[in-house]
PDB file of C-alpha atoms in Angstrom:
ATOM      1  CA  MET G1118     -18.279  12.171   4.569  1.00 72.00           C
ATOM      2  CA  ALA G1119     -17.528   9.547   7.192  1.00 82.00           C
ATOM      3  CA  ASP G1120     -20.342   7.850   9.123  1.00 82.00           C
ATOM      4  CA  MET G1121     -19.936   9.201  12.564  1.00 90.00           C
ATOM      5  CA  SER G1122     -22.054   6.369  14.375  1.00 91.00           C
ATOM      6  CA  PRO G1123     -20.195   5.850  17.669  1.00 94.00           C
ATOM      7  CA  VAL G1124     -20.382   2.009  17.680  1.00 96.00           C
ATOM      8  CA  LYS G1125     -19.089  -0.700  15.303  1.00 97.00           C
ATOM      9  CA  ASN G1126     -21.487  -2.720  13.331  1.00 98.00           C
ATOM     10  CA  PRO G1127     -22.004  -5.891  15.032  1.00 97.00           C
ATOM     11  CA  MET G1128     -20.589  -9.053  13.950  1.00 98.00           C
ATOM     12  CA  PRO G1129     -23.340 -11.827  12.716  1.00 97.00           C
ATOM     13  CA  THR G1130     -22.783 -14.901  14.893  1.00 97.00           C
ATOM     14  CA  GLN G1131     -24.414 -18.389  15.438  1.00 96.00           C
ATOM     15  CA  SER G1132     -27.091 -18.142  17.879  1.00 96.00           C
ATOM     16  CA  PRO G1133     -26.582 -19.963  21.170  1.00 96.00           C
ATOM     17  CA  GLU G1134     -29.205 -22.596  20.348  1.00 96.00           C
ATOM     18  CA  ILE G1135     -27.430 -23.664  17.105  1.00 96.00           C
ATOM     19  CA  ARG G1136     -23.750 -23.332  18.129  1.00 94.00           C
ATOM     20  CA  LYS G1137     -24.123 -25.402  21.326  1.00 94.00           C
ATOM     21  CA  ASN G1138     -24.634 -28.451  18.879  1.00 96.00           C
ATOM     22  CA  ASN G1139     -21.433 -27.924  16.923  1.00 95.00           C
ATOM     23  CA  PHE G1140     -17.837 -26.700  16.592  1.00 94.00           C
ATOM     24  CA  ASP G1141     -18.201 -24.618  13.805  1.00 96.00           C
ATOM     25  CA  GLU G1142     -16.981 -21.007  13.699  1.00 96.00           C
ATOM     26  CA  VAL G1143     -19.077 -18.825  16.007  1.00 96.00           C
ATOM     27  CA  GLU G1144     -18.671 -15.584  14.258  1.00 97.00           C
ATOM     28  CA  LEU G1145     -20.171 -15.694  10.757  1.00 97.00           C
ATOM     29  CA  GLY G1146     -18.332 -12.579   9.183  1.00 97.00           C
ATOM     30  CA  TYR G1147     -19.626  -9.419   7.800  1.00 98.00           C
ATOM     31  CA  THR G1148     -21.753  -9.308   4.645  1.00 98.00           C
ATOM     32  CA  PRO G1149     -20.769  -6.990   1.686  1.00 98.00           C
ATOM     33  CA  GLU G1150     -23.281  -4.667   2.903  1.00 98.00           C
ATOM     34  CA  ILE G1151     -22.260  -4.504   6.482  1.00 98.00           C
ATOM     35  CA  ALA G1152     -18.548  -4.313   5.490  1.00 98.00           C
ATOM     36  CA  ILE G1153     -19.239  -1.164   3.473  1.00 98.00           C
ATOM     37  CA  SER G1154     -21.304   0.473   6.317  1.00 98.00           C
ATOM     38  CA  GLU G1155     -18.329  -0.265   8.756  1.00 98.00           C
ATOM     39  CA  ALA G1156     -15.695   0.822   6.294  1.00 98.00           C
ATOM     40  CA  LYS G1157     -17.623   4.378   5.798  1.00 98.00           C
ATOM     41  CA  ARG G1158     -16.889   4.866   9.697  1.00 98.00           C
ATOM     42  CA  CYS G1159     -13.114   5.354   8.939  1.00 97.00           C
ATOM     43  CA  LEU G1160     -11.910   8.987   8.933  1.00 96.00           C
ATOM     44  CA  ASN G1161      -9.059   8.231   6.520  1.00 94.00           C
ATOM     45  CA  CYS G1162      -6.778  10.101   8.895  1.00 93.00           C
ATOM     46  CA  LYS G1163      -3.796  11.849   7.415  1.00 90.00           C
ATOM     47  CA  ASN G1164      -1.129  10.582   9.892  1.00 93.00           C
ATOM     48  CA  LYS G1165      -2.564   7.054  10.007  1.00 96.00           C
ATOM     49  CA  PRO G1166      -2.129   6.076  13.680  1.00 97.00           C
ATOM     50  CA  CYS G1167      -3.823   2.678  13.037  1.00 98.00           C
ATOM     51  CA  VAL G1168      -0.955   1.871  10.593  1.00 97.00           C
ATOM     52  CA  ALA G1169       1.666   2.480  13.456  1.00 96.00           C
ATOM     53  CA  GLY G1170      -0.253   0.117  15.698  1.00 96.00           C
ATOM     54  CA  CYS G1171      -0.160  -2.733  13.051  1.00 97.00           C
ATOM     55  CA  PRO G1172       2.959  -4.896  13.539  1.00 94.00           C
ATOM     56  CA  VAL G1173       3.143  -5.513   9.845  1.00 95.00           C
ATOM     57  CA  ASN G1174       2.074  -1.876   8.751  1.00 96.00           C
ATOM     58  CA  VAL G1175      -0.721  -2.738   6.738  1.00 97.00           C
ATOM     59  CA  ASP G1176      -2.076   0.323   4.878  1.00 97.00           C
ATOM     60  CA  ILE G1177      -5.336   0.224   6.663  1.00 98.00           C
ATOM     61  CA  PRO G1178      -7.030   3.442   5.645  1.00 97.00           C
ATOM     62  CA  GLU G1179      -6.177   2.497   1.844  1.00 97.00           C
ATOM     63  CA  PHE G1180      -7.678  -0.949   1.992  1.00 98.00           C
ATOM     64  CA  ILE G1181     -10.779   0.384   4.033  1.00 98.00           C
ATOM     65  CA  SER G1182     -11.385   2.990   1.304  1.00 97.00           C
ATOM     66  CA  LYS G1183     -11.270   0.197  -1.452  1.00 98.00           C
ATOM     67  CA  ILE G1184     -14.029  -1.361   0.642  1.00 98.00           C
ATOM     68  CA  VAL G1185     -16.172   1.711   0.514  1.00 97.00           C
ATOM     69  CA  ASP G1186     -15.846   1.701  -3.363  1.00 97.00           C
ATOM     70  CA  GLY G1187     -16.834  -1.940  -3.404  1.00 96.00           C
ATOM     71  CA  ASP G1188     -13.359  -2.976  -4.641  1.00 97.00           C
ATOM     72  CA  PHE G1189     -12.786  -6.029  -2.305  1.00 97.00           C
ATOM     73  CA  GLN G1190     -10.124  -7.503  -4.626  1.00 96.00           C
ATOM     74  CA  GLY G1191      -8.279  -4.220  -4.534  1.00 96.00           C
ATOM     75  CA  ALA G1192      -8.656  -4.222  -0.725  1.00 97.00           C
ATOM     76  CA  TYR G1193      -7.205  -7.648  -0.539  1.00 97.00           C
ATOM     77  CA  GLU G1194      -4.130  -6.801  -2.831  1.00 95.00           C
ATOM     78  CA  ILE G1195      -3.367  -3.952  -0.404  1.00 97.00           C
ATOM     79  CA  ILE G1196      -3.462  -6.120   2.680  1.00 97.00           C
ATOM     80  CA  THR G1197      -1.415  -8.913   0.972  1.00 95.00           C
ATOM     81  CA  GLU G1198       1.536  -6.535   0.252  1.00 93.00           C
ATOM     82  CA  THR G1199       2.710  -6.709   3.765  1.00 94.00           C
ATOM     83  CA  ASN G1200       0.462  -9.355   5.406  1.00 95.00           C
ATOM     84  CA  SER G1201       0.784 -13.209   4.136  1.00 93.00           C
ATOM     85  CA  LEU G1202      -1.983 -14.442   6.593  1.00 96.00           C
ATOM     86  CA  PRO G1203      -4.878 -11.987   6.452  1.00 96.00           C
ATOM     87  CA  ALA G1204      -7.669 -14.445   7.010  1.00 97.00           C
ATOM     88  CA  ILE G1205      -5.825 -15.714  10.130  1.00 97.00           C
ATOM     89  CA  CYS G1206      -4.879 -12.215  11.404  1.00 97.00           C
ATOM     90  CA  GLY G1207      -8.421 -10.975  10.612  1.00 97.00           C
ATOM     91  CA  ARG G1208      -9.852 -13.539  13.114  1.00 97.00           C
ATOM     92  CA  VAL G1209      -7.123 -13.974  15.946  1.00 96.00           C
ATOM     93  CA  CYS G1210      -4.745 -10.935  15.699  1.00 95.00           C
ATOM     94  CA  PRO G1211      -5.247  -8.801  19.052  1.00 95.00           C
ATOM     95  CA  GLN G1212      -6.632  -5.719  17.056  1.00 96.00           C
ATOM     96  CA  GLU G1213      -8.017  -4.091  20.295  1.00 95.00           C
ATOM     97  CA  THR G1214      -4.395  -3.487  21.492  1.00 95.00           C
ATOM     98  CA  GLN G1215      -2.779  -2.696  18.196  1.00 97.00           C
ATOM     99  CA  CYS G1216      -4.592  -0.973  15.112  1.00 97.00           C
ATOM    100  CA  GLU G1217      -7.949  -0.636  16.673  1.00 98.00           C
ATOM    101  CA  GLY G1218      -6.152   0.652  19.761  1.00 97.00           C
ATOM    102  CA  LYS G1219      -4.705   3.561  18.127  1.00 97.00           C
ATOM    103  CA  CYS G1220      -7.995   4.287  15.973  1.00 97.00           C
ATOM    104  CA  VAL G1221      -9.040   7.956  16.452  1.00 96.00           C
ATOM    105  CA  ARG G1222     -12.616   6.898  16.324  1.00 96.00           C
ATOM    106  CA  GLY G1223     -12.093   4.918  19.644  1.00 96.00           C
ATOM    107  CA  ILE G1224     -11.427   8.343  21.480  1.00 95.00           C
ATOM    108  CA  LYS G1225     -15.295   9.175  21.643  1.00 94.00           C
ATOM    109  CA  GLY G1226     -16.779   5.881  20.901  1.00 96.00           C
ATOM    110  CA  GLU G1227     -15.700   2.428  19.378  1.00 97.00           C
ATOM    111  CA  PRO G1228     -12.849   2.287  16.979  1.00 98.00           C
ATOM    112  CA  VAL G1229     -13.429   1.136  13.354  1.00 98.00           C
ATOM    113  CA  ALA G1230     -13.798  -2.683  13.171  1.00 98.00           C
ATOM    114  CA  ILE G1231     -10.402  -3.061  11.414  1.00 98.00           C
ATOM    115  CA  GLY G1232     -10.073  -6.827  12.252  1.00 98.00           C
ATOM    116  CA  ARG G1233     -13.609  -7.794  11.084  1.00 98.00           C
ATOM    117  CA  LEU G1234     -12.996  -5.868   7.772  1.00 98.00           C
ATOM    118  CA  GLU G1235      -9.550  -7.412   7.302  1.00 98.00           C
ATOM    119  CA  ARG G1236     -11.233 -10.908   7.710  1.00 98.00           C
ATOM    120  CA  PHE G1237     -14.043  -9.938   5.228  1.00 98.00           C
ATOM    121  CA  VAL G1238     -11.528  -8.826   2.643  1.00 98.00           C
ATOM    122  CA  ALA G1239      -9.402 -12.088   3.081  1.00 97.00           C
ATOM    123  CA  ASP G1240     -12.469 -14.289   2.810  1.00 96.00           C
ATOM    124  CA  ASN G1241     -13.771 -12.477  -0.366  1.00 94.00           C
ATOM    125  CA  GLY G1242     -10.417 -11.684  -2.019  1.00 90.00           C
ATOM    126  CA  GLU G1243      -8.934 -13.939  -4.483  1.00 85.00           C
ATOM    127  CA  LYS G1244      -5.266 -14.924  -4.456  1.00 80.00           C
ATOM    128  CA  ILE G1245      -3.749 -14.072  -7.837  1.00 77.00           C
ATOM    129  CA  SER G1246      -0.536 -15.460  -8.686  1.00 71.00           C
ATOM    130  CA  LYS G1247       2.117 -12.914  -9.710  1.00 75.00           C
ATOM    131  CA  GLU G1248       5.250 -13.790 -11.414  1.00 81.00           C
ATOM    132  CA  ILE G1249       8.244 -13.447  -8.867  1.00 87.00           C
ATOM    133  CA  THR G1250      11.733 -12.973 -10.147  1.00 91.00           C
ATOM    134  CA  LEU G1251      13.948 -15.239  -8.170  1.00 93.00           C
ATOM    135  CA  ASN G1252      17.030 -13.699  -6.749  1.00 95.00           C
ATOM    136  CA  GLY G1253      19.197 -16.963  -6.864  1.00 95.00           C
ATOM    137  CA  LYS G1254      19.334 -17.224  -3.004  1.00 97.00           C
ATOM    138  CA  LYS G1255      17.857 -19.907  -0.804  1.00 97.00           C
ATOM    139  CA  VAL G1256      16.679 -19.613   2.782  1.00 97.00           C
ATOM    140  CA  ALA G1257      15.626 -22.557   5.182  1.00 97.00           C
ATOM    141  CA  VAL G1258      12.916 -21.461   7.899  1.00 97.00           C
ATOM    142  CA  ILE G1259      12.756 -23.750  10.871  1.00 97.00           C
ATOM    143  CA  GLY G1260       9.140 -24.098  11.959  1.00 97.00           C
ATOM    144  CA  ALA G1261       6.008 -23.843  10.215  1.00 97.00           C
ATOM    145  CA  GLY G1262       4.137 -21.848  12.893  1.00 97.00           C
ATOM    146  CA  PRO G1263       2.846 -18.356  12.377  1.00 96.00           C
ATOM    147  CA  ALA G1264       6.322 -16.758  12.745  1.00 96.00           C
ATOM    148  CA  GLY G1265       7.888 -19.153  10.251  1.00 97.00           C
ATOM    149  CA  LEU G1266       4.947 -18.860   7.743  1.00 97.00           C
ATOM    150  CA  SER G1267       4.930 -15.003   7.832  1.00 96.00           C
ATOM    151  CA  CYS G1268       8.761 -15.077   7.409  1.00 97.00           C
ATOM    152  CA  ALA G1269       8.553 -17.495   4.453  1.00 97.00           C
ATOM    153  CA  GLY G1270       5.919 -15.366   2.823  1.00 95.00           C
ATOM    154  CA  ASP G1271       7.882 -12.153   3.110  1.00 95.00           C
ATOM    155  CA  LEU G1272      10.963 -13.662   1.777  1.00 97.00           C
ATOM    156  CA  ALA G1273       9.283 -15.412  -1.150  1.00 96.00           C
ATOM    157  CA  LYS G1274       7.717 -12.069  -2.211  1.00 93.00           C
ATOM    158  CA  LYS G1275      11.446 -10.651  -2.301  1.00 95.00           C
ATOM    159  CA  GLY G1276      12.389 -13.462  -4.627  1.00 96.00           C
ATOM    160  CA  PHE G1277      14.066 -15.949  -2.193  1.00 97.00           C
ATOM    161  CA  LYS G1278      13.664 -19.717  -2.613  1.00 97.00           C
ATOM    162  CA  VAL G1279      12.241 -20.738   0.653  1.00 98.00           C
ATOM    163  CA  THR G1280      12.120 -24.206   2.175  1.00 98.00           C
ATOM    164  CA  ILE G1281      10.302 -24.607   5.627  1.00 98.00           C
ATOM    165  CA  PHE G1282      11.259 -27.569   7.857  1.00 97.00           C
ATOM    166  CA  GLU G1283       8.586 -28.633  10.174  1.00 97.00           C
ATOM    167  CA  SER G1284       8.858 -31.291  12.969  1.00 96.00           C
ATOM    168  CA  LEU G1285       5.110 -32.145  13.083  1.00 96.00           C
ATOM    169  CA  GLN G1286       2.951 -33.850  10.651  1.00 96.00           C
ATOM    170  CA  VAL G1287       0.994 -30.671   9.561  1.00 96.00           C
ATOM    171  CA  ALA G1288       2.140 -27.130   9.029  1.00 97.00           C
ATOM    172  CA  GLY G1289       0.563 -24.459  11.152  1.00 97.00           C
ATOM    173  CA  GLY G1290       1.887 -24.803  14.507  1.00 96.00           C
ATOM    174  CA  VAL G1291      -0.285 -23.070  17.223  1.00 96.00           C
ATOM    175  CA  LEU G1292      -2.692 -22.042  14.591  1.00 97.00           C
ATOM    176  CA  MET G1293      -3.406 -25.740  13.947  1.00 96.00           C
ATOM    177  CA  TYR G1294      -2.792 -27.460  17.522  1.00 94.00           C
ATOM    178  CA  GLY G1295      -3.439 -24.587  19.739  1.00 95.00           C
ATOM    179  CA  ILE G1296      -6.550 -22.578  18.655  1.00 96.00           C
ATOM    180  CA  PRO G1297     -10.132 -24.438  18.796  1.00 95.00           C
ATOM    181  CA  GLU G1298     -12.068 -24.816  15.534  1.00 95.00           C
ATOM    182  CA  PHE G1299     -14.943 -22.465  16.478  1.00 95.00           C
ATOM    183  CA  ARG G1300     -12.153 -19.589  16.861  1.00 95.00           C
ATOM    184  CA  LEU G1301     -10.055 -20.402  13.995  1.00 97.00           C
ATOM    185  CA  PRO G1302     -11.258 -23.056  11.353  1.00 97.00           C
ATOM    186  CA  LYS G1303      -8.292 -25.413  10.154  1.00 97.00           C
ATOM    187  CA  LYS G1304      -9.508 -24.981   6.742  1.00 96.00           C
ATOM    188  CA  ILE G1305      -8.833 -21.358   6.885  1.00 97.00           C
ATOM    189  CA  VAL G1306      -5.268 -22.150   8.095  1.00 97.00           C
ATOM    190  CA  GLN G1307      -4.639 -24.501   5.300  1.00 96.00           C
ATOM    191  CA  LYS G1308      -6.034 -22.137   2.725  1.00 95.00           C
ATOM    192  CA  GLU G1309      -3.483 -19.503   3.782  1.00 96.00           C
ATOM    193  CA  ILE G1310      -0.635 -22.170   3.684  1.00 96.00           C
ATOM    194  CA  GLN G1311      -1.715 -22.909   0.199  1.00 95.00           C
ATOM    195  CA  GLY G1312      -1.340 -19.463  -0.642  1.00 93.00           C
ATOM    196  CA  LEU G1313       2.191 -19.529   0.401  1.00 95.00           C
ATOM    197  CA  LYS G1314       3.007 -22.748  -1.670  1.00 95.00           C
ATOM    198  CA  ASN G1315       1.511 -20.709  -4.592  1.00 92.00           C
ATOM    199  CA  LEU G1316       4.461 -18.228  -4.074  1.00 92.00           C
ATOM    200  CA  GLY G1317       6.749 -20.951  -4.324  1.00 93.00           C
ATOM    201  CA  VAL G1318       7.378 -21.848  -0.675  1.00 96.00           C
ATOM    202  CA  GLU G1319       8.260 -25.558  -0.030  1.00 97.00           C
ATOM    203  CA  ILE G1320       7.194 -27.135   3.223  1.00 98.00           C
ATOM    204  CA  ASN G1321       8.749 -30.231   4.421  1.00 97.00           C
ATOM    205  CA  THR G1322       6.832 -31.925   7.290  1.00 97.00           C
ATOM    206  CA  ASN G1323       8.015 -34.562   9.929  1.00 97.00           C
ATOM    207  CA  VAL G1324      11.575 -33.088   9.734  1.00 96.00           C
ATOM    208  CA  ILE G1325      13.705 -32.580  13.008  1.00 95.00           C
ATOM    209  CA  ILE G1326      16.856 -30.407  12.020  1.00 92.00           C
ATOM    210  CA  GLY G1327      19.701 -32.431  13.654  1.00 91.00           C
ATOM    211  CA  LYS G1328      17.980 -35.783  13.526  1.00 91.00           C
ATOM    212  CA  THR G1329      16.141 -36.283  10.453  1.00 92.00           C
ATOM    213  CA  ILE G1330      18.759 -34.177   8.487  1.00 90.00           C
ATOM    214  CA  THR G1331      21.776 -32.207   9.545  1.00 87.00           C
ATOM    215  CA  VAL G1332      22.517 -28.459   9.326  1.00 81.00           C
TER     216      VAL G1332
END
């Protein structure tokens, strides 16, 4: 039986008195107890409208049901089947107009806090290296911003040998250079990028195609 509370579990945050003195992340993330409580608000809808609202079609009811069971690693593995950057998406993806915007619970109250749950799972799940069978094909991706990183992750899972060429000194694009630390910590971005490298993705920085090297 779902918890029919009409409001989301609030997100723990730094108090104004503390955060005014630092640039650390303002939102502290759900605890396991809060995450399970929020997950129980999901109705596990048969037609899954939230999945239709997700650009990468994460099986949202399925990963949330894993949280209810306390299987956070299982939830992480479900998310990462289609999303290579869950810790980032859980923080800065516009869920209110996407998955949460389609949530049935939002009709007569607040939608399930899908983004907060995704962040919790990403921060508590472990990246387990799985053997990938290479298909013998190579792909070059230009730019290590969010689109390039996501593309590289999806291709690597399909067995392609992927090399990203990035013009700047650090991979991440707008994730590193356009979003402030208190909203998206740089260490979170680099942790997700390391996960792509663990899949076999190679990232070459300080490379401008057409100048540093030719096509």
